[in-house]
PDB file of C-alpha atoms in Angstrom:
ATOM      1  CA  MET Z 611     -12.870   5.600 -22.385  1.00 69.00           C
ATOM      2  CA  LYS Z 612     -13.419   2.714 -19.953  1.00 92.00           C
ATOM      3  CA  ASN Z 613     -12.460   2.530 -16.304  1.00 98.00           C
ATOM      4  CA  GLU Z 614     -10.332  -0.273 -14.856  1.00 98.00           C
ATOM      5  CA  ILE Z 615      -9.847  -1.559 -11.311  1.00 98.00           C
ATOM      6  CA  TYR Z 616      -7.145  -4.210 -11.114  1.00 98.00           C
ATOM      7  CA  ILE Z 617      -7.578  -7.072  -8.631  1.00 98.00           C
ATOM      8  CA  VAL Z 618      -4.084  -8.049  -7.551  1.00 98.00           C
ATOM      9  CA  SER Z 619      -3.769 -11.771  -6.900  1.00 98.00           C
ATOM     10  CA  HIS Z 620      -1.166 -14.517  -6.711  1.00 96.00           C
ATOM     11  CA  LYS Z 621      -3.932 -17.124  -6.332  1.00 95.00           C
ATOM     12  CA  ASP Z 622      -6.247 -18.654  -8.933  1.00 96.00           C
ATOM     13  CA  LEU Z 623      -9.608 -17.602  -7.506  1.00 94.00           C
ATOM     14  CA  LYS Z 624     -13.063 -16.821  -8.775  1.00 91.00           C
ATOM     15  CA  LEU Z 625     -12.956 -13.031  -8.935  1.00 95.00           C
ATOM     16  CA  PRO Z 626     -15.089 -10.333 -10.536  1.00 91.00           C
ATOM     17  CA  SER Z 627     -14.226  -9.989 -14.205  1.00 87.00           C
ATOM     18  CA  ASN Z 628     -16.330  -7.443 -16.066  1.00 87.00           C
ATOM     19  CA  GLU Z 629     -16.221  -4.003 -17.636  1.00 93.00           C
ATOM     20  CA  LEU Z 630     -14.805  -2.539 -14.383  1.00 97.00           C
ATOM     21  CA  TYR Z 631     -12.801  -5.263 -12.610  1.00 98.00           C
ATOM     22  CA  TYR Z 632      -9.727  -6.960 -14.086  1.00 97.00           C
ATOM     23  CA  PRO Z 633      -7.949  -9.778 -12.216  1.00 97.00           C
ATOM     24  CA  LEU Z 634      -4.177  -9.283 -12.479  1.00 98.00           C
ATOM     25  CA  GLN Z 635      -1.780 -12.136 -11.690  1.00 98.00           C
ATOM     26  CA  VAL Z 636       1.436 -11.133  -9.948  1.00 97.00           C
ATOM     27  CA  GLY Z 637       4.547 -12.870  -8.723  1.00 91.00           C
ATOM     28  CA  LYS Z 638       6.204 -16.100  -9.792  1.00 89.00           C
ATOM     29  CA  LYS Z 639       4.085 -17.924 -12.354  1.00 89.00           C
ATOM     30  CA  ASN Z 640       4.197 -21.712 -12.499  1.00 88.00           C
ATOM     31  CA  SER Z 641       1.031 -21.380 -14.564  1.00 94.00           C
ATOM     32  CA  ARG Z 642      -1.003 -18.522 -15.968  1.00 96.00           C
ATOM     33  CA  TYR Z 643      -4.530 -18.173 -14.660  1.00 96.00           C
ATOM     34  CA  ALA Z 644      -7.292 -18.075 -17.259  1.00 95.00           C
ATOM     35  CA  GLY Z 645      -8.916 -14.656 -17.616  1.00 95.00           C
ATOM     36  CA  TYR Z 646      -6.186 -12.827 -15.713  1.00 97.00           C
ATOM     37  CA  LEU Z 647      -4.002  -9.997 -16.932  1.00 98.00           C
ATOM     38  CA  GLN Z 648      -0.293 -10.652 -16.312  1.00 98.00           C
ATOM     39  CA  ASP Z 649       2.182  -8.321 -14.606  1.00 98.00           C
ATOM     40  CA  ASP Z 650       5.168  -9.745 -16.505  1.00 98.00           C
ATOM     41  CA  THR Z 651       4.109  -8.471 -19.925  1.00 97.00           C
ATOM     42  CA  GLY Z 652       5.103  -5.203 -21.583  1.00 98.00           C
ATOM     43  CA  ASP Z 653       7.035  -2.727 -19.443  1.00 98.00           C
ATOM     44  CA  ASN Z 654       7.156  -4.428 -16.047  1.00 98.00           C
ATOM     45  CA  ILE Z 655       8.970  -5.078 -12.765  1.00 98.00           C
ATOM     46  CA  SER Z 656       7.322  -8.453 -12.135  1.00 98.00           C
ATOM     47  CA  ALA Z 657      10.609 -10.044 -11.015  1.00 97.00           C
ATOM     48  CA  LYS Z 658      10.648  -7.636  -8.066  1.00 98.00           C
ATOM     49  CA  ASN Z 659       7.331  -8.872  -6.659  1.00 98.00           C
ATOM     50  CA  PRO Z 660       8.972 -10.520  -3.585  1.00 98.00           C
ATOM     51  CA  TYR Z 661      10.237  -7.049  -2.651  1.00 98.00           C
ATOM     52  CA  TYR Z 662       7.547  -4.741  -4.072  1.00 98.00           C
ATOM     53  CA  CYS Z 663       4.431  -6.844  -3.356  1.00 98.00           C
ATOM     54  CA  GLU Z 664       1.300  -5.485  -5.077  1.00 97.00           C
ATOM     55  CA  LEU Z 665       3.288  -2.552  -6.436  1.00 98.00           C
ATOM     56  CA  THR Z 666       4.339  -4.671  -9.421  1.00 98.00           C
ATOM     57  CA  ALA Z 667       0.670  -4.532 -10.432  1.00 98.00           C
ATOM     58  CA  GLN Z 668       0.508  -0.764  -9.972  1.00 98.00           C
ATOM     59  CA  TYR Z 669       3.674  -0.318 -12.023  1.00 98.00           C
ATOM     60  CA  TRP Z 670       2.287  -2.552 -14.783  1.00 98.00           C
ATOM     61  CA  ALA Z 671      -1.033  -0.683 -14.895  1.00 98.00           C
ATOM     62  CA  TRP Z 672       0.765   2.663 -14.964  1.00 98.00           C
ATOM     63  CA  LYS Z 673       3.055   1.646 -17.822  1.00 98.00           C
ATOM     64  CA  ASN Z 674       0.758  -0.541 -19.932  1.00 98.00           C
ATOM     65  CA  ARG Z 675      -2.850   0.648 -19.529  1.00 98.00           C
ATOM     66  CA  SER Z 676      -4.529   3.981 -20.163  1.00 97.00           C
ATOM     67  CA  ALA Z 677      -8.061   3.745 -18.760  1.00 98.00           C
ATOM     68  CA  ALA Z 678      -9.741   6.990 -17.720  1.00 98.00           C
ATOM     69  CA  ILE Z 679      -9.902   5.781 -14.121  1.00 98.00           C
ATOM     70  CA  GLN Z 680      -7.444   3.272 -12.661  1.00 98.00           C
ATOM     71  CA  GLY Z 681      -7.435   1.521  -9.318  1.00 98.00           C
ATOM     72  CA  ILE Z 682      -5.729  -1.167  -7.260  1.00 98.00           C
ATOM     73  CA  VAL Z 683      -7.554  -3.607  -4.967  1.00 98.00           C
ATOM     74  CA  HIS Z 684      -6.614  -7.043  -3.610  1.00 98.00           C
ATOM     75  CA  TYR Z 685      -8.117 -10.490  -4.101  1.00 97.00           C
ATOM     76  CA  ARG Z 686      -9.391 -10.434  -0.504  1.00 97.00           C
ATOM     77  CA  ARG Z 687      -9.907  -6.686  -0.019  1.00 98.00           C
ATOM     78  CA  PHE Z 688     -12.254  -4.510  -2.084  1.00 98.00           C
ATOM     79  CA  PHE Z 689     -13.764  -1.059  -1.735  1.00 98.00           C
ATOM     80  CA  ALA Z 690     -17.403  -1.145  -0.627  1.00 98.00           C
ATOM     81  CA  ASP Z 691     -20.441   0.156  -2.491  1.00 97.00           C
ATOM     82  CA  SER Z 692     -21.411   2.470   0.382  1.00 96.00           C
ATOM     83  CA  LEU Z 693     -19.862   4.802   2.950  1.00 97.00           C
ATOM     84  CA  THR Z 694     -20.711   2.715   6.009  1.00 95.00           C
ATOM     85  CA  HIS Z 695     -17.930   0.703   7.681  1.00 96.00           C
ATOM     86  CA  ASN Z 696     -15.477  -2.113   6.993  1.00 97.00           C
ATOM     87  CA  GLN Z 697     -17.144  -5.516   6.718  1.00 97.00           C
ATOM     88  CA  VAL Z 698     -16.220  -9.162   6.368  1.00 97.00           C
ATOM     89  CA  ILE Z 699     -18.479 -10.810   3.796  1.00 97.00           C
ATOM     90  CA  THR Z 700     -17.587 -14.360   2.829  1.00 96.00           C
ATOM     91  CA  ARG Z 701     -20.810 -15.320   1.026  1.00 94.00           C
ATOM     92  CA  GLN Z 702     -21.399 -13.479  -2.248  1.00 95.00           C
ATOM     93  CA  PRO Z 703     -19.105 -10.587  -1.280  1.00 96.00           C
ATOM     94  CA  PHE Z 704     -18.932  -9.180  -4.792  1.00 97.00           C
ATOM     95  CA  LYS Z 705     -22.539  -7.995  -4.541  1.00 96.00           C
ATOM     96  CA  SER Z 706     -21.331  -5.432  -2.007  1.00 97.00           C
ATOM     97  CA  ILE Z 707     -18.236  -4.033  -3.714  1.00 98.00           C
ATOM     98  CA  LEU Z 708     -17.814  -0.699  -5.431  1.00 98.00           C
ATOM     99  CA  ASP Z 709     -19.670  -0.529  -8.744  1.00 97.00           C
ATOM    100  CA  ALA Z 710     -19.282   1.730 -11.762  1.00 97.00           C
ATOM    101  CA  THR Z 711     -22.107   4.099 -10.803  1.00 97.00           C
ATOM    102  CA  PHE Z 712     -20.835   4.755  -7.272  1.00 98.00           C
ATOM    103  CA  LEU Z 713     -17.289   5.056  -8.589  1.00 98.00           C
ATOM    104  CA  GLU Z 714     -18.253   7.793 -11.030  1.00 97.00           C
ATOM    105  CA  LYS Z 715     -20.166   9.635  -8.314  1.00 97.00           C
ATOM    106  CA  LEU Z 716     -17.252   9.545  -5.892  1.00 98.00           C
ATOM    107  CA  LEU Z 717     -14.683  10.746  -8.409  1.00 98.00           C
ATOM    108  CA  THR Z 718     -16.965  13.506  -9.591  1.00 97.00           C
ATOM    109  CA  ASN Z 719     -16.683  15.061  -6.135  1.00 97.00           C
ATOM    110  CA  HIS Z 720     -13.221  13.865  -5.058  1.00 98.00           C
ATOM    111  CA  GLN Z 721      -9.813  13.197  -6.599  1.00 98.00           C
ATOM    112  CA  MET Z 722      -8.886   9.858  -5.038  1.00 99.00           C
ATOM    113  CA  ILE Z 723     -10.518   6.920  -3.274  1.00 99.00           C
ATOM    114  CA  LEU Z 724      -8.593   5.442  -0.330  1.00 98.00           C
ATOM    115  CA  PRO Z 725      -9.274   2.982   2.507  1.00 98.00           C
ATOM    116  CA  PRO Z 726     -10.125   4.421   5.939  1.00 98.00           C
ATOM    117  CA  LYS Z 727      -7.080   5.387   7.977  1.00 98.00           C
ATOM    118  CA  GLN Z 728      -5.680   2.977  10.552  1.00 98.00           C
ATOM    119  CA  THR Z 729      -4.507   4.321  13.898  1.00 98.00           C
ATOM    120  CA  PHE Z 730      -1.554   2.627  15.574  1.00 97.00           C
ATOM    121  CA  TRP Z 731      -0.479   2.198  19.190  1.00 94.00           C
ATOM    122  CA  GLU Z 732       2.820   3.997  18.872  1.00 96.00           C
ATOM    123  CA  PRO Z 733       3.070   7.793  19.317  1.00 97.00           C
ATOM    124  CA  ASN Z 734       3.867   8.314  15.637  1.00 98.00           C
ATOM    125  CA  LEU Z 735       4.245   6.451  12.352  1.00 98.00           C
ATOM    126  CA  TRP Z 736       8.034   6.497  12.481  1.00 98.00           C
ATOM    127  CA  LEU Z 737       8.004   4.572  15.736  1.00 97.00           C
ATOM    128  CA  HIS Z 738       5.338   2.229  14.413  1.00 97.00           C
ATOM    129  CA  TYR Z 739       7.558   1.392  11.454  1.00 98.00           C
ATOM    130  CA  ARG Z 740      10.623   1.144  13.676  1.00 97.00           C
ATOM    131  CA  PHE Z 741       9.000  -1.444  15.928  1.00 94.00           C
ATOM    132  CA  GLN Z 742       7.525  -3.488  13.063  1.00 95.00           C
ATOM    133  CA  HIS Z 743      10.180  -3.371  10.331  1.00 96.00           C
ATOM    134  CA  GLN Z 744      13.829  -2.607   9.608  1.00 97.00           C
ATOM    135  CA  ILE Z 745      14.044   1.132  10.259  1.00 97.00           C
ATOM    136  CA  VAL Z 746      17.011   1.456   7.888  1.00 98.00           C
ATOM    137  CA  GLY Z 747      14.500   1.247   5.037  1.00 98.00           C
ATOM    138  CA  MET Z 748      12.578   4.310   6.223  1.00 98.00           C
ATOM    139  CA  GLU Z 749      15.819   6.135   7.038  1.00 98.00           C
ATOM    140  CA  THR Z 750      16.996   5.511   3.477  1.00 98.00           C
ATOM    141  CA  VAL Z 751      13.700   6.794   2.072  1.00 98.00           C
ATOM    142  CA  ARG Z 752      14.049   9.966   4.107  1.00 98.00           C
ATOM    143  CA  GLU Z 753      17.554  10.554   2.778  1.00 98.00           C
ATOM    144  CA  VAL Z 754      16.350   9.971  -0.795  1.00 98.00           C
ATOM    145  CA  ILE Z 755      13.548  12.491  -0.336  1.00 98.00           C
ATOM    146  CA  LYS Z 756      15.936  14.966   1.277  1.00 98.00           C
ATOM    147  CA  GLU Z 757      18.325  14.693  -1.664  1.00 98.00           C
ATOM    148  CA  LEU Z 758      16.059  14.201  -4.684  1.00 98.00           C
ATOM    149  CA  PHE Z 759      12.665  15.575  -3.591  1.00 98.00           C
ATOM    150  CA  PRO Z 760      13.506  18.222  -0.962  1.00 98.00           C
ATOM    151  CA  SER Z 761      10.149  19.953  -1.305  1.00 98.00           C
ATOM    152  CA  TYR Z 762       8.573  16.807   0.186  1.00 98.00           C
ATOM    153  CA  LEU Z 763      10.822  16.605   3.256  1.00 98.00           C
ATOM    154  CA  ALA Z 764       8.774  18.827   5.561  1.00 98.00           C
ATOM    155  CA  THR Z 765       5.617  16.878   4.697  1.00 98.00           C
ATOM    156  CA  PHE Z 766       7.441  13.580   5.206  1.00 98.00           C
ATOM    157  CA  ASN Z 767       8.510  14.729   8.668  1.00 98.00           C
ATOM    158  CA  GLN Z 768       5.028  15.912   9.507  1.00 98.00           C
ATOM    159  CA  VAL Z 769       3.417  12.632   8.448  1.00 98.00           C
ATOM    160  CA  MET Z 770       5.977  10.280   9.960  1.00 98.00           C
ATOM    161  CA  PHE Z 771       6.744  12.114  13.221  1.00 98.00           C
ATOM    162  CA  HIS Z 772       3.431  13.818  14.014  1.00 98.00           C
ATOM    163  CA  GLN Z 773       0.759  11.357  12.878  1.00 98.00           C
ATOM    164  CA  ARG Z 774      -0.399   8.068  14.365  1.00 98.00           C
ATOM    165  CA  SER Z 775      -2.734   7.089  11.531  1.00 98.00           C
ATOM    166  CA  ALA Z 776      -2.339   6.319   7.838  1.00 98.00           C
ATOM    167  CA  HIS Z 777      -4.113   4.938   4.778  1.00 98.00           C
ATOM    168  CA  MET Z 778      -2.694   1.445   4.346  1.00 98.00           C
ATOM    169  CA  TYR Z 779      -2.809  -1.581   1.975  1.00 98.00           C
ATOM    170  CA  ASN Z 780      -1.538   0.267  -1.147  1.00 98.00           C
ATOM    171  CA  MET Z 781      -5.127   0.462  -2.377  1.00 98.00           C
ATOM    172  CA  LEU Z 782      -6.318   3.487  -4.340  1.00 98.00           C
ATOM    173  CA  ILE Z 783      -8.492   4.596  -7.234  1.00 99.00           C
ATOM    174  CA  ALA Z 784      -8.043   7.814  -9.197  1.00 98.00           C
ATOM    175  CA  LYS Z 785      -8.384   9.300 -12.648  1.00 98.00           C
ATOM    176  CA  ARG Z 786      -5.512   8.390 -14.948  1.00 98.00           C
ATOM    177  CA  PRO Z 787      -3.530  11.675 -14.692  1.00 98.00           C
ATOM    178  CA  LEU Z 788      -3.449  11.495 -10.886  1.00 98.00           C
ATOM    179  CA  PHE Z 789      -2.776   7.745 -10.829  1.00 98.00           C
ATOM    180  CA  SER Z 790       0.117   8.350 -13.201  1.00 98.00           C
ATOM    181  CA  ALA Z 791       1.497  11.348 -11.282  1.00 98.00           C
ATOM    182  CA  TYR Z 792       1.553   9.429  -8.017  1.00 99.00           C
ATOM    183  CA  SER Z 793       3.074   6.335  -9.633  1.00 99.00           C
ATOM    184  CA  ASP Z 794       5.801   8.406 -11.295  1.00 98.00           C
ATOM    185  CA  TRP Z 795       6.813   9.950  -7.956  1.00 99.00           C
ATOM    186  CA  LEU Z 796       6.494   6.725  -5.960  1.00 99.00           C
ATOM    187  CA  PHE Z 797       8.584   4.554  -8.251  1.00 99.00           C
ATOM    188  CA  SER Z 798      11.209   7.285  -8.569  1.00 98.00           C
ATOM    189  CA  VAL Z 799      11.566   7.362  -4.780  1.00 99.00           C
ATOM    190  CA  LEU Z 800      11.630   3.569  -4.504  1.00 98.00           C
ATOM    191  CA  ALA Z 801      14.141   3.118  -7.336  1.00 98.00           C
ATOM    192  CA  ALA Z 802      16.572   5.491  -5.622  1.00 98.00           C
ATOM    193  CA  THR Z 803      15.929   3.802  -2.278  1.00 98.00           C
ATOM    194  CA  GLU Z 804      16.594   0.375  -3.796  1.00 98.00           C
ATOM    195  CA  LYS Z 805      20.004   1.544  -5.030  1.00 98.00           C
ATOM    196  CA  ASN Z 806      20.987   2.641  -1.528  1.00 98.00           C
ATOM    197  CA  LEU Z 807      19.475  -0.123   0.601  1.00 98.00           C
ATOM    198  CA  ASP Z 808      21.106  -3.523   1.127  1.00 98.00           C
ATOM    199  CA  ILE Z 809      18.391  -6.063   1.978  1.00 98.00           C
ATOM    200  CA  ARG Z 810      20.447  -9.234   1.559  1.00 97.00           C
ATOM    201  CA  ASN Z 811      20.423  -9.911   5.305  1.00 96.00           C
ATOM    202  CA  PHE Z 812      16.727  -9.105   5.739  1.00 97.00           C
ATOM    203  CA  SER Z 813      14.317 -11.958   6.478  1.00 97.00           C
ATOM    204  CA  ARG Z 814      12.062 -13.003   3.609  1.00 97.00           C
ATOM    205  CA  TYR Z 815       9.230 -11.080   5.236  1.00 97.00           C
ATOM    206  CA  GLU Z 816      11.313  -7.931   5.674  1.00 98.00           C
ATOM    207  CA  GLN Z 817      12.515  -8.121   2.072  1.00 98.00           C
ATOM    208  CA  ARG Z 818       9.021  -6.931   1.166  1.00 98.00           C
ATOM    209  CA  VAL Z 819      10.351  -3.578   2.306  1.00 98.00           C
ATOM    210  CA  PHE Z 820       9.346  -1.530  -0.747  1.00 98.00           C
ATOM    211  CA  GLY Z 821       5.732  -2.601  -0.363  1.00 98.00           C
ATOM    212  CA  PHE Z 822       5.854  -1.591   3.313  1.00 98.00           C
ATOM    213  CA  LEU Z 823       7.479   1.768   2.600  1.00 98.00           C
ATOM    214  CA  SER Z 824       4.997   2.695  -0.100  1.00 98.00           C
ATOM    215  CA  GLU Z 825       2.059   2.473   2.313  1.00 98.00           C
ATOM    216  CA  PHE Z 826       3.504   5.460   4.172  1.00 98.00           C
ATOM    217  CA  LEU Z 827       4.745   7.277   1.089  1.00 99.00           C
ATOM    218  CA  LEU Z 828       1.198   7.436  -0.265  1.00 98.00           C
ATOM    219  CA  ASN Z 829       0.215   9.447   2.810  1.00 98.00           C
ATOM    220  CA  VAL Z 830       3.127  11.822   2.254  1.00 99.00           C
ATOM    221  CA  TRP Z 831       2.229  12.360  -1.394  1.00 99.00           C
ATOM    222  CA  ILE Z 832      -1.473  13.076  -0.850  1.00 98.00           C
ATOM    223  CA  LYS Z 833      -0.714  15.506   1.988  1.00 98.00           C
ATOM    224  CA  LYS Z 834       1.994  17.355   0.072  1.00 98.00           C
ATOM    225  CA  ASN Z 835      -0.186  17.690  -3.033  1.00 98.00           C
ATOM    226  CA  GLN Z 836      -3.357  18.456  -1.072  1.00 98.00           C
ATOM    227  CA  ILE Z 837      -5.313  15.698  -2.774  1.00 98.00           C
ATOM    228  CA  ASP Z 838      -9.042  15.699  -2.091  1.00 98.00           C
ATOM    229  CA  ILE Z 839      -9.575  12.113  -0.959  1.00 98.00           C
ATOM    230  CA  VAL Z 840     -12.659  10.175   0.078  1.00 98.00           C
ATOM    231  CA  GLU Z 841     -12.380   7.260   2.470  1.00 98.00           C
ATOM    232  CA  VAL Z 842     -14.386   4.249   1.336  1.00 98.00           C
ATOM    233  CA  PRO Z 843     -14.825   1.259   3.666  1.00 98.00           C
ATOM    234  CA  LEU Z 844     -13.412  -2.130   2.728  1.00 98.00           C
ATOM    235  CA  ILE Z 845     -15.067  -5.465   2.060  1.00 98.00           C
ATOM    236  CA  PHE Z 846     -12.905  -8.325   3.307  1.00 97.00           C
ATOM    237  CA  THR Z 847     -13.723 -11.630   1.617  1.00 96.00           C
ATOM    238  CA  GLU Z 848     -11.929 -13.698   4.250  1.00 93.00           C
ATOM    239  CA  HIS Z 849     -12.170 -13.683   8.028  1.00 79.00           C
ATOM    240  CA  ARG Z 850      -9.142 -12.195   9.745  1.00 64.00           C
ATOM    241  CA  ASN Z 851      -7.545 -14.062  12.629  1.00 64.00           C
ATOM    242  CA  TYR Z 852      -7.107 -11.103  14.955  1.00 51.00           C
ATOM    243  CA  LEU Z 853      -5.534 -13.224  17.683  1.00 55.00           C
ATOM    244  CA  THR Z 854      -2.830 -14.470  15.313  1.00 56.00           C
ATOM    245  CA  GLU Z 855      -2.284 -10.989  13.863  1.00 49.00           C
ATOM    246  CA  ALA Z 856      -2.012  -9.469  17.340  1.00 51.00           C
ATOM    247  CA  GLY Z 857       0.466 -12.159  18.350  1.00 59.00           C
ATOM    248  CA  LYS Z 858       2.675 -11.482  15.342  1.00 52.00           C
ATOM    249  CA  PHE Z 859       2.419  -7.739  15.919  1.00 55.00           C
ATOM    250  CA  LEU Z 860       3.457  -8.009  19.558  1.00 64.00           C
ATOM    251  CA  ARG Z 861       6.216 -10.479  18.780  1.00 64.00           C
ATOM    252  CA  ARG Z 862       7.771  -8.160  16.179  1.00 56.00           C
ATOM    253  CA  ARG Z 863       7.447  -5.247  18.557  1.00 59.00           C
ATOM    254  CA  LEU Z 864       9.076  -7.075  21.469  1.00 62.00           C
ATOM    255  CA  VAL Z 865      11.900  -8.362  19.293  1.00 62.00           C
ATOM    256  CA  LYS Z 866      12.584  -4.888  17.933  1.00 59.00           C
ATOM    257  CA  GLN Z 867      12.378  -3.297  21.357  1.00 59.00           C
ATOM    258  CA  SER Z 868      14.792  -5.882  22.717  1.00 58.00           C
ATOM    259  CA  GLN Z 869      17.181  -5.255  19.834  1.00 58.00           C
ATOM    260  CA  LEU Z 870      17.012  -1.515  20.336  1.00 59.00           C
ATOM    261  CA  LYS Z 871      17.209  -1.840  24.151  1.00 52.00           C
ATOM    262  CA  THR Z 872      14.903   1.133  24.532  1.00 48.00           C
ATOM    263  CA  LYS Z 873      11.499   2.004  25.852  1.00 47.00           C
ATOM    264  CA  LEU Z 874       8.861   3.190  23.425  1.00 47.00           C
ATOM    265  CA  SER Z 875       9.017   6.971  23.461  1.00 47.00           C
ATOM    266  CA  ILE Z 876       8.368   9.736  20.995  1.00 47.00           C
ATOM    267  CA  LYS Z 877      11.899  10.969  21.788  1.00 48.00           C
ATOM    268  CA  ASP Z 878      13.191   7.822  20.042  1.00 51.00           C
ATOM    269  CA  SER Z 879      12.197   9.327  16.718  1.00 54.00           C
ATOM    270  CA  LYS Z 880      15.636  10.081  15.345  1.00 53.00           C
ATOM    271  CA  PHE Z 881      14.620  13.215  13.484  1.00 51.00           C
ATOM    272  CA  TYR Z 882      11.855  14.381  15.813  1.00 46.00           C
TER     273      TYR Z 882
END
């Protein structure tokens, strides 16, 4: 059975398209890109893309494909073909991305491929989320886990209140049974969260809440289930404007801190 890595994109770009990589168009479609799979076919949640981001692609792959190995990457972020370090490669970047041979080798020895962890300034992940997003989203997730998945609560607390680093971007590759098991749990948690979270007054950016939440939920799931992961560096196909990103980061943090009228402290973790 073949392996499939889905390249999530809302742009019509020249992307790898071969026996391993499958461009997958997500979001509102004024036109359908030639050679792309579509996330609004079959069993899908494509209409929720403004709120779920790349997760509409993961949901579609989970429900409509059955490759032996399944993975999610982005049009400007790919896993590398070596275990070196993250790189920006704008000229012929696809020569340096994960290939079928390296993929098979990695998943022979490990259960899941993930990006390297990112470490944040704040004392824990809960505070990082609190100062970057609407904390009510994470509070709702915690209540959902407490009620519907109580065996995960201790791990959730450990990850969110005692870690400063996490695997981000909602990128992963795993064999089908594991990809399916994680997707089943994730979308169950998010569906219950969606029913209990009013986002009508969120900004357009903050309405992407379910995509933000899932980045942290992945870390909870792999820790709880003791998944043997391997960190594989990323190939970025576009230069990042770190000055702009840092400015946005600090602006969100200052706005949140002003709203909360508090100093950044680990004691501000509500459930710490």
